[in-house]
Short mmCIF file of N, CA and C in Angstrom, two decimals:
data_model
loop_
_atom_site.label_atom_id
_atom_site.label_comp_id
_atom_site.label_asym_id
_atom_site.label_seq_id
_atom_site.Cartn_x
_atom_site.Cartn_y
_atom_site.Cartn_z
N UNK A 1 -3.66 -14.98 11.33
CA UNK A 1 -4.73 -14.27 10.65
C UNK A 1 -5.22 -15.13 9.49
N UNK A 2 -6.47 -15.11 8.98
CA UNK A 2 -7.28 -16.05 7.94
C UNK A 2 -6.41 -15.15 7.29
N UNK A 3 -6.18 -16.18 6.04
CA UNK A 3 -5.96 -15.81 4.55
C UNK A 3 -4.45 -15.68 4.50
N UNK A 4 -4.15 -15.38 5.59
CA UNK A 4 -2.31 -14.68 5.06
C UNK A 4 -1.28 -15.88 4.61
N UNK A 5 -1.58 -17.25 5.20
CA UNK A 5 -0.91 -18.23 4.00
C UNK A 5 -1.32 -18.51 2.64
N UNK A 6 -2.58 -17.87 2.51
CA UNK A 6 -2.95 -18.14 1.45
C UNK A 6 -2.08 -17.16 0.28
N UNK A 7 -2.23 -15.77 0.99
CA UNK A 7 -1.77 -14.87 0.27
C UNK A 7 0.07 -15.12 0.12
N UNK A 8 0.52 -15.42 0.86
CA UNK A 8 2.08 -16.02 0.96
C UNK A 8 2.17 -16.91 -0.32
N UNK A 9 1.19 -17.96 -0.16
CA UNK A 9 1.34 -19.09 -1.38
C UNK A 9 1.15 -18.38 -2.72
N UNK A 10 0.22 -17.34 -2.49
CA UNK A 10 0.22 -17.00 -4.22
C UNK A 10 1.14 -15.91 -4.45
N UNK A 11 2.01 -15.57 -3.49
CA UNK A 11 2.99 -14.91 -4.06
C UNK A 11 4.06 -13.57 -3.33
N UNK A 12 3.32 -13.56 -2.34
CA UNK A 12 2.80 -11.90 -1.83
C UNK A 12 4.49 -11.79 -0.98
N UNK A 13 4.49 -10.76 -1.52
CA UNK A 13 6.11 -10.71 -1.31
C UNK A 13 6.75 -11.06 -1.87
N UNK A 14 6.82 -11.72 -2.99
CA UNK A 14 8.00 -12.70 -3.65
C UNK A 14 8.00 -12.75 -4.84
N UNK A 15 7.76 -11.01 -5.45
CA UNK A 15 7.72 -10.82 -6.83
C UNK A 15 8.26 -9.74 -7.57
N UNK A 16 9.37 -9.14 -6.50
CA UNK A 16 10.12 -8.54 -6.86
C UNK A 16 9.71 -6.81 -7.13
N UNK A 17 8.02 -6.74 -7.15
CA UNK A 17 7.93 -5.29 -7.03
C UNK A 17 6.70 -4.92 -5.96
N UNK A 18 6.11 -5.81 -5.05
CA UNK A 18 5.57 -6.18 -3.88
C UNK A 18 6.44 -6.70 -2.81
N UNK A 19 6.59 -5.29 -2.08
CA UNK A 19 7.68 -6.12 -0.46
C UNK A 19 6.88 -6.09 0.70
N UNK A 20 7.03 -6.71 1.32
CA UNK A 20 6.77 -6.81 2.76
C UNK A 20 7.50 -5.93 3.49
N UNK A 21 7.21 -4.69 4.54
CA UNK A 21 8.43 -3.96 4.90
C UNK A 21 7.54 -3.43 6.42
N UNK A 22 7.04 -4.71 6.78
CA UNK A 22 6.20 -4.44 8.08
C UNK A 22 7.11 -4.66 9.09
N UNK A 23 6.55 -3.94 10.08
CA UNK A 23 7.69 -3.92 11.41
C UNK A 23 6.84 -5.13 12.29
N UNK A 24 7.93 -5.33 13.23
CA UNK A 24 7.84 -6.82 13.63
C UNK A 24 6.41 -6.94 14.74
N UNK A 25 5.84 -8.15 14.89
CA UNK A 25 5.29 -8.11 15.18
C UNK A 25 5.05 -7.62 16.71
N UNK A 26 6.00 -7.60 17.51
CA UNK A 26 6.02 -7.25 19.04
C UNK A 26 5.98 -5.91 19.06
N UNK A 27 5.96 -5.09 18.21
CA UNK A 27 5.67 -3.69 18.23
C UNK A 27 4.65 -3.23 18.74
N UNK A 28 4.62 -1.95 19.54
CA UNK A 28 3.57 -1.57 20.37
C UNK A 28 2.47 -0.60 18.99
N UNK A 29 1.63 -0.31 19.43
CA UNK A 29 1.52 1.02 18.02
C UNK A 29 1.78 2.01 18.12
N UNK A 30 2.56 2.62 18.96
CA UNK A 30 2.91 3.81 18.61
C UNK A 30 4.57 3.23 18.06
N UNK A 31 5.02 2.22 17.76
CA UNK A 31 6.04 1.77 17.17
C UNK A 31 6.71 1.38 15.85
N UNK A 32 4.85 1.08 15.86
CA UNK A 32 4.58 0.41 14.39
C UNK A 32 4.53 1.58 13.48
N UNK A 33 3.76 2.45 14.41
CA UNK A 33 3.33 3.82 13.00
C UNK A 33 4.85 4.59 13.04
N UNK A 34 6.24 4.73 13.81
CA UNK A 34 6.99 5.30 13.91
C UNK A 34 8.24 4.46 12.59
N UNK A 35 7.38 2.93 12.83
CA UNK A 35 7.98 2.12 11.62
C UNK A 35 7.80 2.60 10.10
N UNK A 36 6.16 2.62 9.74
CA UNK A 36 5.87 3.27 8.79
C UNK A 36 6.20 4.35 8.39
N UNK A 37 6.40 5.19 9.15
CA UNK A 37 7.09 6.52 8.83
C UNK A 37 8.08 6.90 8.40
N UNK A 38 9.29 5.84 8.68
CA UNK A 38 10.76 5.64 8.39
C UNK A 38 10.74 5.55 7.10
N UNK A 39 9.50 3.82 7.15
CA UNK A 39 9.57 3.60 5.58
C UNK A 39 9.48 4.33 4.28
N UNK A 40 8.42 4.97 4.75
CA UNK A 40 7.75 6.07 4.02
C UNK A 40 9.04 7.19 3.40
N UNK A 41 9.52 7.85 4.57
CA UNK A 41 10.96 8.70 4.73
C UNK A 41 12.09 8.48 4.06
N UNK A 42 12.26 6.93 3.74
CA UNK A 42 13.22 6.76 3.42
C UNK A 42 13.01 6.57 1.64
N UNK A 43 11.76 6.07 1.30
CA UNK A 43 11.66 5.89 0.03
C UNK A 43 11.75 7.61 -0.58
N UNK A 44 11.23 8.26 0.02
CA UNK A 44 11.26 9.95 -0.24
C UNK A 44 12.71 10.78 -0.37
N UNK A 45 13.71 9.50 0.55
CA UNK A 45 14.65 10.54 0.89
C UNK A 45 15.41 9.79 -0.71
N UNK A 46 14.97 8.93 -1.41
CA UNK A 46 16.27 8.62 -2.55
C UNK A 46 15.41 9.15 -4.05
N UNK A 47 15.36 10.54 -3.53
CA UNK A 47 14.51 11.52 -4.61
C UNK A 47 13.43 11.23 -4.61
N UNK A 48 12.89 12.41 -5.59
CA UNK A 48 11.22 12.70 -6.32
C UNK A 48 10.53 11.77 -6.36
N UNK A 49 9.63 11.20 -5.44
CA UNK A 49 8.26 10.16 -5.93
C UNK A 49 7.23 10.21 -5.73
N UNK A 50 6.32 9.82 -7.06
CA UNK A 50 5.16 10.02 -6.90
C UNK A 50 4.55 8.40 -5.90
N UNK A 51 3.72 9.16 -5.44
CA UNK A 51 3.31 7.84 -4.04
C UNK A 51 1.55 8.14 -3.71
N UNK A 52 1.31 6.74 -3.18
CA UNK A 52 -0.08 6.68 -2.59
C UNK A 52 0.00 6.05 -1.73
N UNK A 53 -0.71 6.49 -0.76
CA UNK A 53 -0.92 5.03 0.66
C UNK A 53 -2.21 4.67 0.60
N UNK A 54 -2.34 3.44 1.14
CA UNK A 54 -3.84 2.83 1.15
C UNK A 54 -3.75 1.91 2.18
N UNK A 55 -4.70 1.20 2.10
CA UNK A 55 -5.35 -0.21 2.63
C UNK A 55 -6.07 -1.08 1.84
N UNK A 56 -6.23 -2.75 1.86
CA UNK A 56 -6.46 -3.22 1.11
C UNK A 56 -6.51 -4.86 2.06
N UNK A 57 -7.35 -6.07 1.51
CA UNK A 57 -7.27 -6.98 1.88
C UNK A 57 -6.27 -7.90 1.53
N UNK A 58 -5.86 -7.30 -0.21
CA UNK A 58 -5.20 -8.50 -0.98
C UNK A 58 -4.72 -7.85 -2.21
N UNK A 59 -3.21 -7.57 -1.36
CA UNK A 59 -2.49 -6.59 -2.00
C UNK A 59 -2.30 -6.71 -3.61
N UNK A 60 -1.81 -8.59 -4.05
CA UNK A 60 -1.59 -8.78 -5.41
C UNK A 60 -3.01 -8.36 -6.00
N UNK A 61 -3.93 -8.68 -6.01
CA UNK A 61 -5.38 -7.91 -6.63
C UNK A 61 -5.22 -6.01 -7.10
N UNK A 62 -4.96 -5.69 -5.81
CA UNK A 62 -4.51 -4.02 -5.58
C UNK A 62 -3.80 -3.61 -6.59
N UNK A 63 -2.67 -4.67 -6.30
CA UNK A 63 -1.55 -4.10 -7.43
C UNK A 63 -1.60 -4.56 -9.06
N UNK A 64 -2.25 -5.68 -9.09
CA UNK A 64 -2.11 -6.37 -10.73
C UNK A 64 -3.37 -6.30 -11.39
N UNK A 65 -4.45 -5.78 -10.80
CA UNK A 65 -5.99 -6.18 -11.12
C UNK A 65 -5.28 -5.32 -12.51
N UNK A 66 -5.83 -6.11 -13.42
CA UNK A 66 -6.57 -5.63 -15.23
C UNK A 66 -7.98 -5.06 -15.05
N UNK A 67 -7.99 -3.53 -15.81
CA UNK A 67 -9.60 -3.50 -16.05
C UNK A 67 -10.60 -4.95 -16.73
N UNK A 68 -11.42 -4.78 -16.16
CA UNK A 68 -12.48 -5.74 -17.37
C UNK A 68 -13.90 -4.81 -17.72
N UNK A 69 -14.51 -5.37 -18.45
CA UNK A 69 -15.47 -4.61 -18.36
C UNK A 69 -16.45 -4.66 -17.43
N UNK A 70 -16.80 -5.69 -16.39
CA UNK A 70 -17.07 -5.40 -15.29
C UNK A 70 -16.72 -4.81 -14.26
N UNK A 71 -15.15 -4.87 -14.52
CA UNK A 71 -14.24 -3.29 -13.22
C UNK A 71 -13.45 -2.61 -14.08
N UNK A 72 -14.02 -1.42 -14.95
CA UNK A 72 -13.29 -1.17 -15.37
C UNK A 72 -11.80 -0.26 -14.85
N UNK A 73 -11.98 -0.43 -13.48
CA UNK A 73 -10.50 0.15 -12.61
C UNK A 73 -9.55 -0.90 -12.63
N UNK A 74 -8.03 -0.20 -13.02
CA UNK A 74 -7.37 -0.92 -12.76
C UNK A 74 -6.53 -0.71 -11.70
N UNK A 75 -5.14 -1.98 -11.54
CA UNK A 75 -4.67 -2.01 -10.48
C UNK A 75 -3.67 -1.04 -10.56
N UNK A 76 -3.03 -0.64 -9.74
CA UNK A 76 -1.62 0.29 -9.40
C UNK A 76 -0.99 0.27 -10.45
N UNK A 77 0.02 -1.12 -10.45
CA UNK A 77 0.61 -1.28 -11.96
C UNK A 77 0.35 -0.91 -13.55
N UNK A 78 -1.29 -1.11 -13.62
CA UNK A 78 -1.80 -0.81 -14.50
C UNK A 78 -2.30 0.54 -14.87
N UNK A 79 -2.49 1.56 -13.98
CA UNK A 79 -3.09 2.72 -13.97
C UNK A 79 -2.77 3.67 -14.82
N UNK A 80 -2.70 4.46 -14.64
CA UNK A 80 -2.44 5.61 -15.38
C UNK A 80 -1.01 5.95 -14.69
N UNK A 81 -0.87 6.64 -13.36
CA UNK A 81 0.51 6.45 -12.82
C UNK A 81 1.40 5.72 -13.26
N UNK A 82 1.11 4.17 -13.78
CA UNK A 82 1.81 2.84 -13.64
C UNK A 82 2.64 3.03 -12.29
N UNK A 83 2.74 3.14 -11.06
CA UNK A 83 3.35 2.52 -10.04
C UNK A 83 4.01 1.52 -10.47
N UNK A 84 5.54 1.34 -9.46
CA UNK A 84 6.08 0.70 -10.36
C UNK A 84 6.08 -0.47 -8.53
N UNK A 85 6.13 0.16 -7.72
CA UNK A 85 6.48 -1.13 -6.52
C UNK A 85 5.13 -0.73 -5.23
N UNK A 86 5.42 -1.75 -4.89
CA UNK A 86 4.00 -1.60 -3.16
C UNK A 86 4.90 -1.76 -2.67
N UNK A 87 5.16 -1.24 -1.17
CA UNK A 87 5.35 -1.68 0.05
C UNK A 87 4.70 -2.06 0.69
N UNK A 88 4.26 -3.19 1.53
CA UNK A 88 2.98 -3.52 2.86
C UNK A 88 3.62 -3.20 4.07
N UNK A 89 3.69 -2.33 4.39
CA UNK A 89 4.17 -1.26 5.72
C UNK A 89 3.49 -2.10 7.39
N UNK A 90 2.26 -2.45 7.35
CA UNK A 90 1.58 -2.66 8.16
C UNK A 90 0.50 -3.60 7.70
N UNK A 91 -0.25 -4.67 8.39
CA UNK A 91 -1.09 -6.01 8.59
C UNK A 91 -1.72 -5.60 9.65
N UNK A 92 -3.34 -5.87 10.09
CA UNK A 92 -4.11 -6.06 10.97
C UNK A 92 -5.21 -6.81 10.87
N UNK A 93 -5.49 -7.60 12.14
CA UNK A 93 -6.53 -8.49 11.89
C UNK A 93 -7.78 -7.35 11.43
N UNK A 94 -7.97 -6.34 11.65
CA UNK A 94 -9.33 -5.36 11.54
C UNK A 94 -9.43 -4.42 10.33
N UNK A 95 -10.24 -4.41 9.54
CA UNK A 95 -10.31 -2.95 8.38
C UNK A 95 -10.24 -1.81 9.52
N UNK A 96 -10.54 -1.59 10.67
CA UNK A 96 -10.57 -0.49 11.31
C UNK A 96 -9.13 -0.33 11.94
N UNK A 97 -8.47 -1.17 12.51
CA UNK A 97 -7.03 -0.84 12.58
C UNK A 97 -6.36 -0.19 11.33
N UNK A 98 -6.00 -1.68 10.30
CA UNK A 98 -5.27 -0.88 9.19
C UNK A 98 -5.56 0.52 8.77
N UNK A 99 -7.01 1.29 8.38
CA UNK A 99 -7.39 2.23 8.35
C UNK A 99 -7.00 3.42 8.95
N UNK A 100 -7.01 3.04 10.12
CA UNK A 100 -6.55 4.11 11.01
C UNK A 100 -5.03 4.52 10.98
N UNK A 101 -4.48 3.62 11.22
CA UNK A 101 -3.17 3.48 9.78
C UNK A 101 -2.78 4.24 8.86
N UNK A 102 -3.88 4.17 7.90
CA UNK A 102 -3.50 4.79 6.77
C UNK A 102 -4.09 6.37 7.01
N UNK A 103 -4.79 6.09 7.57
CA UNK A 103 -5.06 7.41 7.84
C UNK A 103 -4.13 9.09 8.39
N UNK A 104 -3.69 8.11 9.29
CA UNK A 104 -2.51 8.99 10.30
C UNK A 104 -1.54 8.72 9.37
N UNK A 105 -1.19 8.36 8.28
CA UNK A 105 -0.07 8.27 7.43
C UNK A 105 -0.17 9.37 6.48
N UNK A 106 -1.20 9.45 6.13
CA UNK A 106 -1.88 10.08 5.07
C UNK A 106 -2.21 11.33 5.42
N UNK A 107 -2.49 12.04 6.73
CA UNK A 107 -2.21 13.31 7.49
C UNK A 107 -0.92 13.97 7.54
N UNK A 108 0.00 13.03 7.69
CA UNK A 108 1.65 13.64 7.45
C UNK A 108 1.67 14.02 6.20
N UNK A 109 1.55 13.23 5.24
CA UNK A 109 1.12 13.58 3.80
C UNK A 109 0.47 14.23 2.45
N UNK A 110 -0.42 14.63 3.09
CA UNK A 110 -1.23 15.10 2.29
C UNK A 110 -0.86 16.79 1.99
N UNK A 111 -1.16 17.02 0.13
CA UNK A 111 -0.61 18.19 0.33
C UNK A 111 0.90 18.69 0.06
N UNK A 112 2.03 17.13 0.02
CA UNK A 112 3.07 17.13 -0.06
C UNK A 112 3.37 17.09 -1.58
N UNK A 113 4.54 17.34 -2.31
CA UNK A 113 4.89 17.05 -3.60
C UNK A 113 5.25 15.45 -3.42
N UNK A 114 4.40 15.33 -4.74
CA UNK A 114 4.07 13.68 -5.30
C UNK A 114 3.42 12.75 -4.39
N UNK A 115 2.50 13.20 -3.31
CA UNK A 115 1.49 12.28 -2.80
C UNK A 115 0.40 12.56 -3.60
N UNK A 116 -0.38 11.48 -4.37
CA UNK A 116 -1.51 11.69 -4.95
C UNK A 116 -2.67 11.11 -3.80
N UNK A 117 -2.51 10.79 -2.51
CA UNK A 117 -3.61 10.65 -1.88
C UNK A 117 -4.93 12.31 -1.94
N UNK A 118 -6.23 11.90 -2.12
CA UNK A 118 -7.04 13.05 -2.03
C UNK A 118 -7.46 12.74 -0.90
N UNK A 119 -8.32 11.84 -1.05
CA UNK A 119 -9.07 11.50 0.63
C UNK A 119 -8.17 11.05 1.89
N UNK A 120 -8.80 11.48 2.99
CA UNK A 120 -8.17 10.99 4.65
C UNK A 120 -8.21 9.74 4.71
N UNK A 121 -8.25 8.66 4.17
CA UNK A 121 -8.11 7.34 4.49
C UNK A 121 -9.37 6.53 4.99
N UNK A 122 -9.35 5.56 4.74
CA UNK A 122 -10.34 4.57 5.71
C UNK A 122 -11.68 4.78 5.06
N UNK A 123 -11.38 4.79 3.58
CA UNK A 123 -12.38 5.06 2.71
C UNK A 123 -12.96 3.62 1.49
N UNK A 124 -12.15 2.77 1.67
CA UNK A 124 -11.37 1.90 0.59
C UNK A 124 -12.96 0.85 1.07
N UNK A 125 -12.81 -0.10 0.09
CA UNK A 125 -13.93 -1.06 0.14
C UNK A 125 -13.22 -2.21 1.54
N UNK A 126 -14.09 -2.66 2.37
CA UNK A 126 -14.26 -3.43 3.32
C UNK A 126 -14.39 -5.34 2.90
N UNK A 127 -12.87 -5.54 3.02
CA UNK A 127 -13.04 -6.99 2.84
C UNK A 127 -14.25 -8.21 3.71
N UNK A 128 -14.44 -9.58 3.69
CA UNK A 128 -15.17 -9.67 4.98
C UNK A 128 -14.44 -10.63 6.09
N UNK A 129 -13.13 -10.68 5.71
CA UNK A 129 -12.48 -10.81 6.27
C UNK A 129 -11.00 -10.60 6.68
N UNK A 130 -9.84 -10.17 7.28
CA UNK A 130 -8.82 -10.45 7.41
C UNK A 130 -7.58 -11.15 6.67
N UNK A 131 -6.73 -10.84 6.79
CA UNK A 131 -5.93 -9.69 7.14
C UNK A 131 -5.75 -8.50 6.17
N UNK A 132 -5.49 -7.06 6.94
CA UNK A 132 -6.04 -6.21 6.29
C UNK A 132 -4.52 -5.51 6.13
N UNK A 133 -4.15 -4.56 5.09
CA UNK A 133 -3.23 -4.52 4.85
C UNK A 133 -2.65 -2.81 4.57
N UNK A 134 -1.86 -2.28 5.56
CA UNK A 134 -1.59 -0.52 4.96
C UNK A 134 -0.62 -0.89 4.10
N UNK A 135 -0.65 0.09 3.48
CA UNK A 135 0.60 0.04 1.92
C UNK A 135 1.05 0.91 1.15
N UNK A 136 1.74 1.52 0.92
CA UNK A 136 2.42 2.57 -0.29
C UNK A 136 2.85 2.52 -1.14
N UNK A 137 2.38 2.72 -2.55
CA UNK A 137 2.84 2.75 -3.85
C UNK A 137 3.16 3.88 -4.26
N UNK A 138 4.19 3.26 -5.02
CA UNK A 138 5.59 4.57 -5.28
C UNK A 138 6.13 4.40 -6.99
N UNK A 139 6.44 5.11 -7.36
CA UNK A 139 7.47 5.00 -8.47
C UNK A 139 8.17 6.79 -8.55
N UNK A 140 9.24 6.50 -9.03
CA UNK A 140 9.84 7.58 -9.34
C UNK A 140 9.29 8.73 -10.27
N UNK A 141 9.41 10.11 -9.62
CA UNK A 141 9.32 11.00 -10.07
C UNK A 141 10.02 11.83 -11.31
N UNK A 142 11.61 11.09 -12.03
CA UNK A 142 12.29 11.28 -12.80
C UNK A 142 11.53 10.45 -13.99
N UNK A 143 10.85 9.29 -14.24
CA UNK A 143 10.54 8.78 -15.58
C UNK A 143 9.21 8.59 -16.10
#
């Protein structure tokens, strides 16, 4: 996929609160989303967390962007939440795969204690290219 060494080189995965926790690539999709689900399950099952799922082209951006005054949104880390970790659950060459993704993730979800997702997914801005990325940000519900 374009970009994903790029994103490797600057960091992606290898910073201690951004993991990689995608299921392997020979997975069928109804395998992959049964992957995500675990993931999801399991971060839930070691207590209270507040969580979001998304999609995104370029997760370190997602997660570290600083407001400026040209965006004044910031990233995960920075927010109001402060999120404290991402998972990247799932990669697709397509915004319409990953999406769909997050979507059906975000249907199990929604509605639950400490999902702050509002919208059904597949709402997020459209990179113009690849690889596209589902993901869940989490931090604990105790601090």
């Amino acid at each position: 996929m374009p970009r994903m060494e790029a994103l490797i080189l600057e960091g992606l995965g290898d910073d201690g609160l951004i993991w990689l926790k995608m299921p392997p690539p020979t997975c069928s999709s109804g395998q992959s989303l049964a992957f995500c689900r675990r993931v999801i399950e399991n971060i839930l099952s070691r207590g209270p967390h507040v969580y979001k799922i998304g999609v995104t082209a370029n997760p370190l951006y997602r997660f570290y962007k600083r407001p400026t005054l040209d965006s004044p949104s910031p990233g995960y880390y920075y927010s109001r939440e402060k999120y404290k970790t991402m998972y990247i659950i799932y990669s697709a060459a397509t915004f319409g795969e990953a999406a769909l993704m997050e979507a059906v993730l975000i249907e199990g979800h929604r509605n639950m204690p400490g999902c702050r997702n509002e919208n059904p997914g597949g709402e997020g801005r459209k990179a113009d290219q690849g690889p596209f990325f589902t993901y869940v940000v989490f931090k604990s519900a105790m601090y």
